[in-house]
mmCIF file of C-alpha atoms in Angstrom:
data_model
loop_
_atom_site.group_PDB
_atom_site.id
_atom_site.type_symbol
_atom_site.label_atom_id
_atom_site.label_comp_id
_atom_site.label_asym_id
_atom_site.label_seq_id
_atom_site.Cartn_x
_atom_site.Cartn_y
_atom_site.Cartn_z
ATOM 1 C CA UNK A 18 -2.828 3.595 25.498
ATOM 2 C CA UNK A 19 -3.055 2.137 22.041
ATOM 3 C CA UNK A 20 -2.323 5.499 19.995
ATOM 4 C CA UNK A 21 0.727 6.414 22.510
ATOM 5 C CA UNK A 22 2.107 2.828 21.639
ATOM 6 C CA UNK A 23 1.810 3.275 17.855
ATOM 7 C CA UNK A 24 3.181 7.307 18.236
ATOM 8 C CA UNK A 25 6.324 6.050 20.342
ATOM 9 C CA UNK A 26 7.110 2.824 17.994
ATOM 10 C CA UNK A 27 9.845 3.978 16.048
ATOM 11 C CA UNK A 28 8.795 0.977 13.204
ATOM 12 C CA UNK A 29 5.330 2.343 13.116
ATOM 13 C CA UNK A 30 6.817 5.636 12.615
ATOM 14 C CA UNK A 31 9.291 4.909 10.294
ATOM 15 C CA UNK A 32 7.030 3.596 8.044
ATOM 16 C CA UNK A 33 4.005 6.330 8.436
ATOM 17 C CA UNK A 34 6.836 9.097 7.455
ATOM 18 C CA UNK A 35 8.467 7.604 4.321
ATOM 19 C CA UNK A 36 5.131 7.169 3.299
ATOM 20 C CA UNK A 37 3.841 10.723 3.697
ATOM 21 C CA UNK A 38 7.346 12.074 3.076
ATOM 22 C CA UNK A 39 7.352 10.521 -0.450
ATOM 23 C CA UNK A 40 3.735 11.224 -1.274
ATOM 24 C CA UNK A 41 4.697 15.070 -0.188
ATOM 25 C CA UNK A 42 7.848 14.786 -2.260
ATOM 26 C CA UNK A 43 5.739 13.477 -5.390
ATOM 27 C CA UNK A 44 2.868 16.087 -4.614
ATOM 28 C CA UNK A 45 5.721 18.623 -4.763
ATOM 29 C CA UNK A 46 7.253 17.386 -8.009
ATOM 30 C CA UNK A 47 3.765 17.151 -10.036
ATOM 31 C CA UNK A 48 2.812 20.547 -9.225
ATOM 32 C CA UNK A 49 6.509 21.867 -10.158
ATOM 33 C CA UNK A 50 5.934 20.205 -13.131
ATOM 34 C CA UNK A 51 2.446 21.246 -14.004
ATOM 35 C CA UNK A 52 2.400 24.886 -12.433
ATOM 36 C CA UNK A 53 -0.792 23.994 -10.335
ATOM 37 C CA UNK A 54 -1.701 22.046 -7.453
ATOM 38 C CA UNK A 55 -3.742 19.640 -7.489
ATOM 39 C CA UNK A 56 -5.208 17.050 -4.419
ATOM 40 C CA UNK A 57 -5.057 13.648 -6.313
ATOM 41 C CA UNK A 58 -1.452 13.821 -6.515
ATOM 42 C CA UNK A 59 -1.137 12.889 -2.657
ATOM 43 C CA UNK A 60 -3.139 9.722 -3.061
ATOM 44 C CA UNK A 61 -1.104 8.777 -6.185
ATOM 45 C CA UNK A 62 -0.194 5.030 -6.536
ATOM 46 C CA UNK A 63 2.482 5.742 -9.215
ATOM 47 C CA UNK A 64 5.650 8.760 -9.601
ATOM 48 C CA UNK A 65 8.562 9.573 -8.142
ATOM 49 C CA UNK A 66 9.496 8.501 -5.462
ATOM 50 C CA UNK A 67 8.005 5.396 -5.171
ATOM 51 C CA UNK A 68 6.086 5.538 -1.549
ATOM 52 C CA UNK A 69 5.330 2.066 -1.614
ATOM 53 C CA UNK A 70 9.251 0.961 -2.000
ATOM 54 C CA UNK A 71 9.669 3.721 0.922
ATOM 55 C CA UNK A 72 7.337 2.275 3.266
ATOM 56 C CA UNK A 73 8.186 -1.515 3.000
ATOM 57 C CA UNK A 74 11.898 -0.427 2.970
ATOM 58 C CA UNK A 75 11.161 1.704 6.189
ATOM 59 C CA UNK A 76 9.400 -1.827 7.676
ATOM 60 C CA UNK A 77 12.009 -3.740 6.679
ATOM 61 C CA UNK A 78 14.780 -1.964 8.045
ATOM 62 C CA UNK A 79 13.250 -0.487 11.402
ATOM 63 C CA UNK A 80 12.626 -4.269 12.294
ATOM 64 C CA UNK A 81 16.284 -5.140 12.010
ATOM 65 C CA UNK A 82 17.479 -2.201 13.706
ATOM 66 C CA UNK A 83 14.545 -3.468 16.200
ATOM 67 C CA UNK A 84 15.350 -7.392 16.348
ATOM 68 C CA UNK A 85 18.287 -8.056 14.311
ATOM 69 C CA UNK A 86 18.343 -10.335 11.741
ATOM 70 C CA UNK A 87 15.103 -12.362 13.172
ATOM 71 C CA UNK A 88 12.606 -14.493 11.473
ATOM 72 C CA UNK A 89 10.252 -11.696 11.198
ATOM 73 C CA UNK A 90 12.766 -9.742 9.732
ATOM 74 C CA UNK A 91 13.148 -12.109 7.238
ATOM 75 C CA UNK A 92 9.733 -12.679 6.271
ATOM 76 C CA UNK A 93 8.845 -8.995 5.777
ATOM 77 C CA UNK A 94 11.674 -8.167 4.096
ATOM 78 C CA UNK A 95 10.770 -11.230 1.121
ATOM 79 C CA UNK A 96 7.077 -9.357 1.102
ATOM 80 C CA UNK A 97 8.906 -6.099 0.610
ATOM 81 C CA UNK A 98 10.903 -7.273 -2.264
ATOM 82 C CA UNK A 99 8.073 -8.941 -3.750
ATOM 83 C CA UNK A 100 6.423 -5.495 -3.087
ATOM 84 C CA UNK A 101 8.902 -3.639 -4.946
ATOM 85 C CA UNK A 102 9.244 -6.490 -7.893
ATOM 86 C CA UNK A 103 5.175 -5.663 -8.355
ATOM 87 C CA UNK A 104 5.592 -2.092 -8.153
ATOM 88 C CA UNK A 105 7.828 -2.196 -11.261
ATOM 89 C CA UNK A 106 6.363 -5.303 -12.855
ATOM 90 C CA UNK A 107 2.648 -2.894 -13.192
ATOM 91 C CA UNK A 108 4.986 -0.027 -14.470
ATOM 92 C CA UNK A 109 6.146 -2.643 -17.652
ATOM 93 C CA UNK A 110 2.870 -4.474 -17.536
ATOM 94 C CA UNK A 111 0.694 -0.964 -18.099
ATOM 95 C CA UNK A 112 2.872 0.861 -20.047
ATOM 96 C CA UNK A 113 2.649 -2.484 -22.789
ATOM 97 C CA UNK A 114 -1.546 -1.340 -21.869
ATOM 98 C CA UNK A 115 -1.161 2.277 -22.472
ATOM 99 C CA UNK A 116 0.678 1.856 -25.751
ATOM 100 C CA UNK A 117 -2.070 -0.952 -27.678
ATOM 101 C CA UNK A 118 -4.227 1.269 -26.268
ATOM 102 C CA UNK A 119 -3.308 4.332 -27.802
ATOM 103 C CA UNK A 120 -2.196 3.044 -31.075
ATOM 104 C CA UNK A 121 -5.802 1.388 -30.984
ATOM 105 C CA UNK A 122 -6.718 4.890 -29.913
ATOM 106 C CA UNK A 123 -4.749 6.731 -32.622
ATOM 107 C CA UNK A 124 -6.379 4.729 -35.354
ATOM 108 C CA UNK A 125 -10.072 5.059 -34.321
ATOM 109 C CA UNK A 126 -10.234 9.006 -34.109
ATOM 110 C CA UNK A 127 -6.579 9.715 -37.186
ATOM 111 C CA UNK A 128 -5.024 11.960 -34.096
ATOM 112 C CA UNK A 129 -7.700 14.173 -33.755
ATOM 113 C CA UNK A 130 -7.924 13.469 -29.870
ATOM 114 C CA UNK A 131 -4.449 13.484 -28.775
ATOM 115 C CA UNK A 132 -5.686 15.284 -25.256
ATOM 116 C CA UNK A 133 -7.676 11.675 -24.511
ATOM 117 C CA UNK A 134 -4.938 9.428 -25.070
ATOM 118 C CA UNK A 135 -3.928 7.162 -22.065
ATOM 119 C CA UNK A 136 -1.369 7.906 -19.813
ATOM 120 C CA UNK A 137 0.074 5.705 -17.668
ATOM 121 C CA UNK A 138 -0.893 6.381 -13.874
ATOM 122 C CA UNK A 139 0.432 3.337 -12.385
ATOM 123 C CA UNK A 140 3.432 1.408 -11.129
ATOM 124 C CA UNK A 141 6.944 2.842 -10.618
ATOM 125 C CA UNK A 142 10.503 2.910 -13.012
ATOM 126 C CA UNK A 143 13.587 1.660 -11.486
ATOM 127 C CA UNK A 144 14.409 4.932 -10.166
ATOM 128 C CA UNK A 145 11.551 5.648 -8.745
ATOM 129 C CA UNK A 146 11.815 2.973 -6.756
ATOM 130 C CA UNK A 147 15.313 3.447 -6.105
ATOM 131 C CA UNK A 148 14.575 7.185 -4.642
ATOM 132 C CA UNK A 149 12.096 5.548 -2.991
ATOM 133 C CA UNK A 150 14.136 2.485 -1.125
ATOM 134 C CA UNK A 151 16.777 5.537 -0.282
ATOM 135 C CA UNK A 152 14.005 7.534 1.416
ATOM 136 C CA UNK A 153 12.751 4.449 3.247
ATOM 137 C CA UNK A 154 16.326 3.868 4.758
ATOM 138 C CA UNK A 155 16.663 7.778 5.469
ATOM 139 C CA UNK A 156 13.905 8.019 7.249
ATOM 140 C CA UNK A 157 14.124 5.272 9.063
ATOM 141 C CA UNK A 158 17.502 6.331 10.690
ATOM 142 C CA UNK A 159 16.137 9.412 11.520
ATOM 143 C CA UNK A 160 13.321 8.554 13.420
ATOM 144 C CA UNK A 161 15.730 5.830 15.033
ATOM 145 C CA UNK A 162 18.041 8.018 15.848
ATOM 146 C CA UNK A 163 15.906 10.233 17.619
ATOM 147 C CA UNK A 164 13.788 7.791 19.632
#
């Protein structure tokens, strides 16, 4: 009874396809980019698009096509933006990380490592969390529209 609820909620499904949609999308991407395949990119916190911005945009939006502009609406919607504001604040925050890091890095070993050096693996740019607020609103039509 539960799982036919949650599989004919068009909120709950909103939100469980931008997610995988933009985690397929940044699987896709990484693997264009590096010629191979590989399984960690589907569990990746950070790339384009942003599935997190997806997901809480999806939430947002399904629950004012849902309710209108409601109290609940209201309140997820200021967790989503403070959602997104995180996403790209740990983008800034660890790319200041990565690049003390690697000058610290650079130093220690003259260069002679330049395959170690940090790379930065989490948080989102601007546009990936734009792409990723556009596939939120995308999908969420969709799945509205056909439920």
């Amino acid at each position: 009874m539960l799982l036919k609820s949650l599989l004919e909620s068009a909120i709950v499904l909103s939100c469980f396809f931008s997610m995988i949609i933009a985690q397929m999308i940044k699987s896709l991407l990484a693997w264009k980019q590096e010629g191979s395949f590989h399984w960690r990119y589907i569990f990746l916190a950070a790339g384009m698009p942003s599935s997190h911005t997806a997901t809480v945009t999806a939430l947002s939006l399904s629950l004012y096509l849902s309710e209108g502009p409601s109290n609940l609406f209201f309140a997820v919607t200021a967790l989503s933006l403070i959602v997104i504001r995180d996403v790209i604040g740990d983008k800034a925050f660890a790319q200041a990380q990565e690049n003390i890091i690697n000058r610290i890095f650079d130093k220690i070993t003259r260069g002679q490592f330049e395959a170690a050096r940090w790379n930065t693996l989490i948080g989102h740019t601007l546009k990936e969390v734009l792409v990723g607020f556009l596939l939120g609103i995308a999908v969420t039509f969709v799945i509205f529209r056909i439920l």
